[in-house]
Amino acid sequence: MVTIHVVAKKTGQTVAQNGNQVRLIDPSVITADIPPSQIQSIARDGNRLVVKLKTGEVVTIENFFGPDGAATSDFVIHDVASGSFWEAEYAASSGELTLVPIDSPDQLLDASAGALPWLPLAAMAAAGVGMGVAAGVSSSGGSSRGPVAHAETPGTPSAPGAFELLSNNMYGLVGKADPGTTVTLTRPDGSTVTTVTGDSGIWHFNPNPLADGEQGTVSGTDSNGSPVGPLGTGVTDVTPPADPTIEHNGAGELSGTAEPGSTITLTLPDGSTVTTVADGNGHWSFGPNPLADGESGTLIATDPSGNNSAPETTGPMNSTPPDESQLNVDQNNQHGLSGTGTPGDTIVVELPDGSTVTTIVDENGHWEFVPNPLPDGGTGTITEIDPNGNSTGGVTTGPSDQTPPDESQLTVDQNNGNGLGGTGTPGDTITVERPDGTTVTTIVDENGHWEISPNPLPDGSAG
């Protein structure tokens, strides 16, 4: 496995990563300890930078390229044996990557550092650096950077005399000071550790010398011997937030839960990102869904201290609404309101007063409300919502009829060898239970008469 270091440009924090697959959240400087002679190719693949080694190993850096095709991060090769560094420059016009010698990856965090001249691959080969650079996806326009300073890099040196704390989390204790300032952290037990501010104006302790919940004090001495600080670190938070969970991923919204107050970052397939914040109950949502039908994205939760959760995939977005032909009402009476739908979907009934009741379609495709939530004669509207949040249009229940049949109309006027018959309310169903518990049914005709022939009752018995 290749040794890889990832430093966020915004803060100078070293970002934790495992293995040869790196997923970037913010523009970063990535340094890989690889002998140049072992590199087979470096290429762009969509928003990824892919480095193939002659050993067969592959290093993949997700979100290296932005949605406009420009490289938003920097990739540096470190030859440990010689101590030299090479930066991979990307030209969007040709899709080619060219290695450029640099003094240190730290200069890529410094807005005042000018770009060094490009070194053609032919010169690399003459220098004994065996590598091939594969062309990736080309786009119009010039080089993604060209010979200009990294003016967009947030790691600008502090104003003279400034001494700041930037973050205190799982990625380290980080701040700003004049380059060359010696910074000392005093821990709760009185012990101290020191570091020196780099040319970028960033100082950092990584890993964080403070334990979760601890507080310390940082002070410094600048290059002229003048004291700066002290500053309190505040309470250390090195605990990552829980991974975000996903509740809906449909056309209406992408939503779920996370640590309250955490920032949810969604990385889209093109490498661009959108963010939202989990509310006080831990609920977050993007609406309408930024993902297209069938697309998947990656979610990361970042707590207020800057700790990141592990990435969580959204799964494919599904904008297909439930099959409305499966949504039916088969009972709306004194025994309840029920019907059919797609198993696992949610049934929402809006009552005449505007309130709603919900239930879930069971594995057999059946749903019911007992007792009936509708008033006698009232009509409701049914909406079916699938697990992705897609819904059908409203389906009416029809008027609820919870008045039992008029029992005075129910008579038996024949119970003999010719059959069993009588009167009832037209359209009603007559059910006769036999002595053995089985039943037979018939419908009262338009004249109010019903009949079952032959007689379902055995001679001498009652039903």
Short mmCIF file of C-alpha atoms in Angstrom, two decimals:
data_model
loop_
_atom_site.label_atom_id
_atom_site.label_comp_id
_atom_site.label_asym_id
_atom_site.label_seq_id
_atom_site.Cartn_x
_atom_site.Cartn_y
_atom_site.Cartn_z
CA MET A 1 0.00 0.00 0.00
CA VAL A 2 1.26 3.47 -0.92
CA THR A 3 1.88 5.96 1.90
CA ILE A 4 -0.38 8.94 1.18
CA HIS A 5 -0.71 12.26 3.03
CA VAL A 6 -3.71 14.56 2.47
CA VAL A 7 -3.62 18.18 3.67
CA ALA A 8 -6.71 20.40 3.32
CA LYS A 9 -5.89 23.71 1.63
CA LYS A 10 -8.40 25.68 3.69
CA THR A 11 -6.90 24.86 7.07
CA GLY A 12 -3.59 23.07 6.58
CA GLN A 13 -5.07 20.12 8.49
CA THR A 14 -3.79 16.66 7.73
CA VAL A 15 -6.84 14.64 6.75
CA ALA A 16 -7.07 11.00 7.76
CA GLN A 17 -7.25 8.48 4.93
CA ASN A 18 -6.91 4.73 4.60
CA GLY A 19 -5.69 2.69 1.67
CA ASN A 20 -5.06 3.68 -1.93
CA GLN A 21 -8.55 5.09 -2.53
CA VAL A 22 -8.87 8.70 -1.37
CA ARG A 23 -12.12 10.68 -1.45
CA LEU A 24 -11.59 14.42 -1.12
CA ILE A 25 -14.10 16.66 0.62
CA ASP A 26 -12.25 19.95 0.09
CA PRO A 27 -9.42 21.10 -2.19
CA SER A 28 -6.28 19.46 -0.85
CA VAL A 29 -2.61 18.75 -1.41
CA ILE A 30 -2.06 15.00 -1.76
CA THR A 31 1.49 13.66 -1.37
CA ALA A 32 2.24 10.03 -2.28
CA ASP A 33 5.54 8.32 -1.40
CA ILE A 34 6.21 6.70 -4.77
CA PRO A 35 9.55 6.27 -6.58
CA PRO A 36 8.96 7.98 -9.95
CA SER A 37 10.46 5.01 -11.76
CA GLN A 38 7.59 2.86 -10.47
CA ILE A 39 4.86 5.00 -12.07
CA GLN A 40 3.22 3.52 -15.15
CA SER A 41 0.67 6.26 -15.80
CA ILE A 42 -1.22 9.20 -14.32
CA ALA A 43 -4.56 10.01 -15.89
CA ARG A 44 -7.85 11.80 -15.40
CA ASP A 45 -10.98 9.62 -15.24
CA GLY A 46 -14.05 11.83 -14.82
CA ASN A 47 -13.58 13.64 -11.52
CA ARG A 48 -10.88 11.19 -10.41
CA LEU A 49 -7.11 11.18 -10.68
CA VAL A 50 -5.87 7.64 -11.29
CA VAL A 51 -2.23 6.66 -10.72
CA LYS A 52 -1.17 3.22 -11.94
CA LEU A 53 2.10 1.67 -10.72
CA LYS A 54 4.22 -0.94 -12.43
CA THR A 55 3.63 -3.17 -9.43
CA GLY A 56 -0.06 -3.35 -10.36
CA GLU A 57 -1.16 -1.07 -7.53
CA VAL A 58 -3.63 1.70 -8.36
CA VAL A 59 -4.08 4.96 -6.43
CA THR A 60 -7.47 6.62 -6.99
CA ILE A 61 -8.26 10.16 -5.81
CA GLU A 62 -11.98 10.97 -6.02
CA ASN A 63 -13.11 14.61 -6.52
CA PHE A 64 -9.65 15.72 -7.65
CA PHE A 65 -11.28 17.55 -10.58
CA GLY A 66 -14.14 20.03 -10.26
CA PRO A 67 -17.36 20.06 -12.32
CA ASP A 68 -15.78 22.48 -14.82
CA GLY A 69 -12.91 20.03 -15.48
CA ALA A 70 -10.29 22.05 -13.63
CA ALA A 71 -8.01 20.43 -11.07
CA THR A 72 -9.07 21.76 -7.68
CA SER A 73 -6.38 19.89 -5.76
CA ASP A 74 -2.65 19.20 -6.13
CA PHE A 75 -0.97 15.79 -6.45
CA VAL A 76 2.68 15.48 -5.46
CA ILE A 77 5.02 12.52 -5.86
CA HIS A 78 7.66 12.18 -3.14
CA ASP A 79 10.78 10.19 -3.91
CA VAL A 80 11.78 9.18 -0.38
CA ALA A 81 15.22 7.98 -1.45
CA SER A 82 16.30 11.32 -2.94
CA GLY A 83 13.94 13.54 -0.95
CA SER A 84 12.71 15.22 -4.15
CA PHE A 85 9.14 16.25 -4.94
CA TRP A 86 7.26 16.39 -8.25
CA GLU A 87 3.86 18.01 -8.80
CA ALA A 88 1.44 16.66 -11.43
CA GLU A 89 0.22 19.66 -13.50
CA TYR A 90 -2.98 19.20 -15.54
CA ALA A 91 -3.75 20.96 -18.83
CA ALA A 92 -7.50 20.90 -19.44
CA SER A 93 -7.03 21.82 -23.12
CA SER A 94 -5.13 18.62 -23.89
CA GLY A 95 -6.08 16.37 -20.99
CA GLU A 96 -2.37 15.81 -20.33
CA LEU A 97 -0.60 15.64 -16.98
CA THR A 98 2.98 16.85 -16.69
CA LEU A 99 5.33 16.44 -13.73
CA VAL A 100 6.93 19.61 -12.33
CA PRO A 101 9.76 19.61 -9.78
CA ILE A 102 8.94 21.55 -6.60
CA ASP A 103 10.85 22.23 -3.39
CA SER A 104 8.12 21.10 -1.00
CA PRO A 105 4.37 20.41 -0.95
CA ASP A 106 4.13 23.21 1.62
CA GLN A 107 4.57 25.79 -1.13
CA LEU A 108 1.26 24.67 -2.64
CA LEU A 109 -0.44 26.01 0.50
CA ASP A 110 1.25 29.39 0.11
CA ALA A 111 -0.57 31.98 -2.05
CA SER A 112 2.70 33.83 -2.62
CA ALA A 113 4.50 30.84 -4.15
CA GLY A 114 4.86 31.14 -7.91
CA ALA A 115 4.52 28.13 -10.18
CA LEU A 116 7.72 26.59 -11.44
CA PRO A 117 8.34 25.99 -15.15
CA TRP A 118 6.88 22.82 -16.58
CA LEU A 119 9.26 19.98 -17.27
CA PRO A 120 8.32 18.09 -20.46
CA LEU A 121 8.00 14.33 -20.24
CA ALA A 122 10.90 13.95 -22.64
CA ALA A 123 13.12 15.68 -20.12
CA MET A 124 11.75 13.41 -17.41
CA ALA A 125 12.75 10.40 -19.48
CA ALA A 126 16.22 11.85 -20.04
CA ALA A 127 16.53 12.25 -16.28
CA GLY A 128 15.85 8.56 -15.85
CA VAL A 129 12.26 8.94 -14.64
CA GLY A 130 10.33 6.19 -16.40
CA MET A 131 6.65 6.98 -16.64
CA GLY A 132 3.83 7.39 -19.11
CA VAL A 133 1.06 9.98 -18.77
CA ALA A 134 -2.26 8.88 -20.21
CA ALA A 135 -4.64 11.52 -21.58
CA GLY A 136 -7.95 11.77 -19.84
CA VAL A 137 -11.17 13.56 -20.80
CA SER A 138 -10.36 16.80 -22.58
CA SER A 139 -12.27 20.06 -22.31
CA SER A 140 -11.96 23.46 -23.93
CA GLY A 141 -9.87 26.21 -22.38
CA GLY A 142 -6.30 26.54 -21.17
CA SER A 143 -4.38 24.94 -18.36
CA SER A 144 -6.24 24.47 -15.12
CA ARG A 145 -3.69 26.73 -13.42
CA GLY A 146 -0.78 27.81 -15.62
CA PRO A 147 2.19 29.85 -14.34
CA VAL A 148 0.33 31.85 -11.69
CA ALA A 149 0.26 31.82 -7.91
CA HIS A 150 -2.36 29.77 -6.07
CA ALA A 151 -4.36 32.90 -5.34
CA GLU A 152 -7.40 30.91 -4.40
CA THR A 153 -5.63 28.94 -1.69
CA PRO A 154 -6.99 29.93 1.76
CA GLY A 155 -3.66 29.17 3.48
CA THR A 156 -2.47 32.78 3.16
CA PRO A 157 0.14 33.92 5.69
CA SER A 158 -1.33 35.82 8.61
CA ALA A 159 -1.03 39.58 8.90
CA PRO A 160 2.11 40.52 10.86
CA GLY A 161 1.68 39.76 14.52
CA ALA A 162 -1.53 37.75 14.04
CA PHE A 163 -1.85 34.60 16.17
CA GLU A 164 -5.00 32.54 15.63
CA LEU A 165 -6.52 29.18 16.42
CA LEU A 166 -8.31 27.63 13.42
CA SER A 167 -9.45 24.21 14.60
CA ASN A 168 -9.17 21.70 17.42
CA ASN A 169 -10.54 18.35 16.32
CA MET A 170 -9.77 14.80 15.24
CA TYR A 171 -7.46 16.06 12.49
CA GLY A 172 -5.24 18.03 14.84
CA LEU A 173 -4.79 21.37 16.57
CA VAL A 174 -4.27 23.99 13.86
CA GLY A 175 -3.75 27.75 13.76
CA LYS A 176 -2.09 30.70 12.05
CA ALA A 177 0.98 32.76 12.90
CA ASP A 178 3.85 34.52 11.16
CA PRO A 179 6.12 32.05 9.33
CA GLY A 180 8.92 30.85 11.58
CA THR A 181 6.96 31.35 14.80
CA THR A 182 7.60 28.65 17.40
CA VAL A 183 4.30 27.57 18.92
CA THR A 184 4.05 25.83 22.28
CA LEU A 185 1.00 23.94 23.53
CA THR A 186 0.63 23.56 27.29
CA ARG A 187 -1.55 20.58 28.19
CA PRO A 188 -3.75 20.24 31.29
CA ASP A 189 -1.06 18.26 33.12
CA GLY A 190 1.47 21.05 32.52
CA SER A 191 3.49 19.20 29.87
CA THR A 192 4.29 20.97 26.61
CA VAL A 193 4.82 20.20 22.94
CA THR A 194 6.13 22.59 20.29
CA THR A 195 5.95 23.08 16.54
CA VAL A 196 7.15 25.72 14.07
CA THR A 197 4.91 27.70 11.73
CA GLY A 198 5.62 26.93 8.08
CA ASP A 199 5.95 29.31 5.15
CA SER A 200 2.21 29.11 4.58
CA GLY A 201 1.59 30.77 7.95
CA ILE A 202 -0.02 27.58 9.28
CA TRP A 203 1.06 25.76 12.43
CA HIS A 204 -0.35 22.41 13.46
CA PHE A 205 -0.04 19.54 15.90
CA ASN A 206 -1.06 16.27 14.32
CA PRO A 207 -2.20 14.02 15.82
CA ASN A 208 -3.96 16.27 18.30
CA PRO A 209 -2.00 16.21 21.60
CA LEU A 210 -5.20 16.99 23.53
CA ALA A 211 -7.68 14.26 24.45
CA ASP A 212 -11.41 14.58 23.85
CA GLY A 213 -12.84 17.17 26.24
CA GLU A 214 -9.46 18.59 27.29
CA GLN A 215 -8.42 22.24 27.06
CA GLY A 216 -4.94 23.68 26.67
CA THR A 217 -3.11 26.94 26.02
CA VAL A 218 -0.98 27.86 23.00
CA SER A 219 1.65 30.59 23.00
CA GLY A 220 4.48 31.43 20.67
CA THR A 221 7.71 33.20 19.95
CA ASP A 222 8.10 34.79 16.51
CA SER A 223 11.26 34.78 14.44
CA ASN A 224 12.33 38.07 16.06
CA GLY A 225 12.09 36.55 19.54
CA SER A 226 8.92 38.46 20.44
CA PRO A 227 6.21 36.56 22.36
CA VAL A 228 2.74 36.04 20.85
CA GLY A 229 -0.39 34.72 22.51
CA PRO A 230 -1.39 33.04 24.71
CA LEU A 231 -4.61 31.58 23.31
CA GLY A 232 -7.00 29.09 24.90
CA THR A 233 -7.69 26.07 22.73
CA GLY A 234 -11.28 25.65 23.86
CA VAL A 235 -12.69 22.20 24.49
CA THR A 236 -11.18 19.53 22.25
CA ASP A 237 -13.60 17.50 20.14
CA VAL A 238 -11.95 14.54 18.44
CA THR A 239 -15.09 12.38 18.16
CA PRO A 240 -16.43 12.01 14.61
CA PRO A 241 -20.17 12.44 14.10
CA ALA A 242 -22.30 9.39 13.36
CA ASP A 243 -22.64 8.52 9.69
CA PRO A 244 -25.67 10.20 8.09
CA THR A 245 -28.66 7.96 7.44
CA ILE A 246 -30.94 8.18 4.41
CA GLU A 247 -34.73 8.07 4.70
CA HIS A 248 -35.88 9.24 1.26
CA ASN A 249 -34.10 9.37 -2.10
CA GLY A 250 -36.80 10.19 -4.63
CA ALA A 251 -37.77 13.01 -6.96
CA GLY A 252 -39.15 15.18 -4.17
CA GLU A 253 -36.17 15.12 -1.87
CA LEU A 254 -33.06 13.43 -0.57
CA SER A 255 -33.38 13.40 3.21
CA GLY A 256 -32.36 11.61 6.36
CA THR A 257 -30.92 12.06 9.83
CA ALA A 258 -27.54 13.04 11.29
CA GLU A 259 -26.02 14.68 14.35
CA PRO A 260 -28.02 17.89 15.05
CA GLY A 261 -26.17 20.94 13.78
CA SER A 262 -23.83 18.97 11.52
CA THR A 263 -23.22 20.04 7.94
CA ILE A 264 -24.22 17.44 5.35
CA THR A 265 -22.14 17.48 2.17
CA LEU A 266 -23.48 15.62 -0.87
CA THR A 267 -20.94 14.86 -3.59
CA LEU A 268 -22.64 14.46 -6.96
CA PRO A 269 -21.39 12.13 -9.72
CA ASP A 270 -19.67 15.03 -11.52
CA GLY A 271 -17.66 15.84 -8.38
CA SER A 272 -19.58 19.00 -7.47
CA THR A 273 -21.03 19.31 -3.99
CA VAL A 274 -24.08 20.77 -2.26
CA THR A 275 -24.56 21.20 1.47
CA THR A 276 -27.29 21.51 4.05
CA VAL A 277 -27.43 21.54 7.85
CA ALA A 278 -29.19 19.03 10.11
CA ASP A 279 -31.79 20.75 12.28
CA GLY A 280 -32.17 20.50 16.05
CA ASN A 281 -33.91 17.14 15.67
CA GLY A 282 -31.16 15.79 13.43
CA HIS A 283 -33.25 15.97 10.24
CA TRP A 284 -31.68 17.14 6.98
CA SER A 285 -32.97 17.35 3.44
CA PHE A 286 -32.15 18.48 -0.08
CA GLY A 287 -35.28 19.38 -2.03
CA PRO A 288 -35.77 18.91 -4.86
CA ASN A 289 -33.31 16.03 -5.02
CA PRO A 290 -29.98 17.19 -6.58
CA LEU A 291 -29.43 13.67 -7.97
CA ALA A 292 -30.88 12.65 -11.33
CA ASP A 293 -32.89 9.45 -11.69
CA GLY A 294 -30.57 6.45 -11.26
CA GLU A 295 -27.64 8.52 -9.99
CA SER A 296 -25.88 7.86 -6.68
CA GLY A 297 -23.97 10.31 -4.51
CA THR A 298 -21.87 10.29 -1.36
CA LEU A 299 -22.80 11.94 1.93
CA ILE A 300 -20.50 13.08 4.73
CA ALA A 301 -21.53 14.75 7.99
CA THR A 302 -19.20 17.39 9.45
CA ASP A 303 -19.80 18.47 13.04
CA PRO A 304 -19.28 22.07 14.22
CA SER A 305 -15.72 21.18 15.31
CA GLY A 306 -14.81 20.07 11.79
CA ASN A 307 -14.79 16.31 12.39
CA ASN A 308 -16.05 14.24 9.46
CA SER A 309 -18.10 11.08 9.49
CA ALA A 310 -17.30 8.16 7.23
CA PRO A 311 -18.75 8.58 3.71
CA GLU A 312 -22.19 7.08 3.16
CA THR A 313 -23.52 6.25 -0.31
CA THR A 314 -27.04 7.37 -1.17
CA GLY A 315 -27.82 4.45 -3.44
CA PRO A 316 -29.51 5.17 -6.81
CA MET A 317 -32.13 7.91 -6.84
CA ASN A 318 -35.54 6.47 -7.78
CA SER A 319 -38.11 8.95 -9.07
CA THR A 320 -40.69 6.37 -10.22
CA PRO A 321 -43.98 6.92 -8.35
CA PRO A 322 -45.98 4.01 -6.90
CA ASP A 323 -48.24 2.09 -9.29
CA GLU A 324 -51.58 3.85 -8.81
CA SER A 325 -53.42 0.90 -10.36
CA GLN A 326 -52.56 -1.08 -7.22
CA LEU A 327 -54.17 1.52 -4.94
CA ASN A 328 -57.79 0.61 -4.23
CA VAL A 329 -60.42 1.01 -1.52
CA ASP A 330 -62.39 -2.18 -0.90
CA GLN A 331 -64.07 -1.32 2.41
CA ASN A 332 -65.31 1.99 3.81
CA ASN A 333 -67.94 1.21 6.42
CA GLN A 334 -68.60 0.65 10.11
CA HIS A 335 -65.93 -2.07 10.19
CA GLY A 336 -63.13 0.23 8.97
CA LEU A 337 -61.45 1.73 5.93
CA SER A 338 -59.22 -0.66 3.98
CA GLY A 339 -57.87 -1.52 0.57
CA THR A 340 -54.82 -2.56 -1.43
CA GLY A 341 -51.50 -0.99 -2.43
CA THR A 342 -47.81 -1.75 -3.03
CA PRO A 343 -46.21 -3.64 -0.10
CA GLY A 344 -44.03 -1.39 2.07
CA ASP A 345 -45.58 1.88 0.89
CA THR A 346 -47.18 4.38 3.25
CA ILE A 347 -50.90 5.16 2.92
CA VAL A 348 -51.90 8.69 3.95
CA VAL A 349 -55.58 9.53 4.27
CA GLU A 350 -56.54 13.18 4.44
CA LEU A 351 -59.78 13.56 6.41
CA PRO A 352 -62.47 16.18 5.71
CA ASP A 353 -61.07 18.47 8.44
CA GLY A 354 -57.59 18.48 6.82
CA SER A 355 -55.93 16.20 9.36
CA THR A 356 -54.25 12.99 8.22
CA VAL A 357 -53.82 9.39 9.35
CA THR A 358 -51.22 6.94 8.04
CA THR A 359 -50.58 3.22 7.86
CA ILE A 360 -48.24 0.84 6.00
CA VAL A 361 -49.20 -1.58 3.23
CA ASP A 362 -48.42 -5.09 4.52
CA GLU A 363 -46.48 -7.79 2.69
CA ASN A 364 -49.71 -9.05 1.14
CA GLY A 365 -50.53 -5.65 -0.35
CA HIS A 366 -53.31 -4.91 2.18
CA TRP A 367 -53.85 -1.82 4.35
CA GLU A 368 -56.56 -0.88 6.80
CA PHE A 369 -57.70 1.61 9.44
CA VAL A 370 -59.86 0.25 12.29
CA PRO A 371 -61.97 1.97 13.43
CA ASN A 372 -62.82 3.96 10.31
CA PRO A 373 -61.21 7.43 10.66
CA LEU A 374 -63.84 9.01 8.37
CA PRO A 375 -67.14 10.29 9.76
CA ASP A 376 -70.29 8.68 8.40
CA GLY A 377 -70.91 10.26 5.00
CA GLY A 378 -67.44 11.85 4.92
CA THR A 379 -65.02 11.49 2.00
CA GLY A 380 -61.24 11.34 2.26
CA THR A 381 -58.30 11.56 -0.12
CA ILE A 382 -55.67 8.80 -0.23
CA THR A 383 -52.00 9.32 -1.16
CA GLU A 384 -49.54 6.45 -1.45
CA ILE A 385 -45.86 7.21 -0.72
CA ASP A 386 -43.03 4.77 -1.46
CA PRO A 387 -39.86 4.42 0.68
CA ASN A 388 -38.04 6.91 -1.60
CA GLY A 389 -40.66 9.57 -0.95
CA ASN A 390 -42.34 9.35 -4.37
CA SER A 391 -46.13 9.61 -4.24
CA THR A 392 -49.23 9.00 -6.33
CA GLY A 393 -51.92 11.55 -7.01
CA GLY A 394 -54.85 11.73 -4.58
CA VAL A 395 -57.46 8.95 -4.81
CA THR A 396 -60.89 9.55 -3.28
CA THR A 397 -62.33 7.11 -0.76
CA GLY A 398 -65.89 7.89 -1.74
CA PRO A 399 -68.47 8.69 0.97
CA SER A 400 -68.14 6.54 4.06
CA ASP A 401 -71.28 4.50 4.83
CA GLN A 402 -71.28 3.38 8.44
CA THR A 403 -75.05 2.96 8.87
CA PRO A 404 -76.02 -0.70 9.31
CA PRO A 405 -78.84 -2.13 7.14
CA ASP A 406 -82.43 -1.67 8.32
CA GLU A 407 -82.99 -4.91 10.24
CA SER A 408 -86.75 -4.48 9.99
CA GLN A 409 -86.43 -5.16 6.26
CA LEU A 410 -84.73 -8.51 6.84
CA THR A 411 -87.19 -11.42 6.91
CA VAL A 412 -87.31 -15.13 6.11
CA ASP A 413 -90.46 -16.12 4.26
CA GLN A 414 -89.37 -19.49 2.91
CA ASN A 415 -87.35 -22.30 4.49
CA ASN A 416 -88.37 -25.60 2.92
CA GLY A 417 -87.54 -28.07 0.24
CA ASN A 418 -87.84 -25.38 -2.40
CA GLY A 419 -85.12 -23.25 -0.85
CA LEU A 420 -84.35 -20.56 1.70
CA GLY A 421 -85.61 -17.03 0.91
CA GLY A 422 -86.86 -13.75 2.30
CA THR A 423 -86.66 -9.97 2.05
CA GLY A 424 -83.98 -7.34 2.70
CA THR A 425 -82.59 -4.03 1.49
CA PRO A 426 -81.85 -4.08 -2.26
CA GLY A 427 -78.14 -4.52 -3.01
CA ASP A 428 -77.23 -5.85 0.43
CA THR A 429 -75.43 -9.16 0.88
CA ILE A 430 -77.22 -11.91 2.79
CA THR A 431 -74.90 -14.32 4.64
CA VAL A 432 -76.28 -17.56 6.08
CA GLU A 433 -74.14 -19.44 8.58
CA ARG A 434 -74.89 -23.19 8.65
CA PRO A 435 -74.72 -25.41 11.75
CA ASP A 436 -71.20 -26.56 10.86
CA GLY A 437 -69.93 -22.97 10.75
CA THR A 438 -69.66 -22.68 6.98
CA THR A 439 -71.45 -19.86 5.20
CA VAL A 440 -73.27 -19.17 1.95
CA THR A 441 -74.12 -15.74 0.53
CA THR A 442 -76.46 -14.11 -1.94
CA ILE A 443 -77.48 -10.57 -2.93
CA VAL A 444 -80.85 -8.91 -2.30
CA ASP A 445 -82.34 -8.11 -5.71
CA GLU A 446 -83.83 -4.78 -6.80
CA ASN A 447 -87.23 -5.89 -5.56
CA GLY A 448 -85.92 -6.53 -2.05
CA HIS A 449 -86.01 -10.33 -2.41
CA TRP A 450 -83.27 -12.86 -1.78
CA GLU A 451 -83.20 -16.63 -2.26
CA ILE A 452 -80.77 -19.53 -1.91
CA SER A 453 -81.76 -22.65 -3.78
CA PRO A 454 -81.42 -25.45 -3.02
CA ASN A 455 -81.85 -24.84 0.65
CA PRO A 456 -78.35 -24.76 2.25
CA LEU A 457 -79.71 -25.90 5.64
CA PRO A 458 -80.08 -29.60 6.45
CA ASP A 459 -83.61 -30.75 7.26
CA GLY A 460 -84.61 -29.81 10.79
CA SER A 461 -81.73 -27.36 11.43
CA ALA A 462 -81.66 -23.59 11.87
CA GLY A 463 -79.23 -21.03 10.45
#
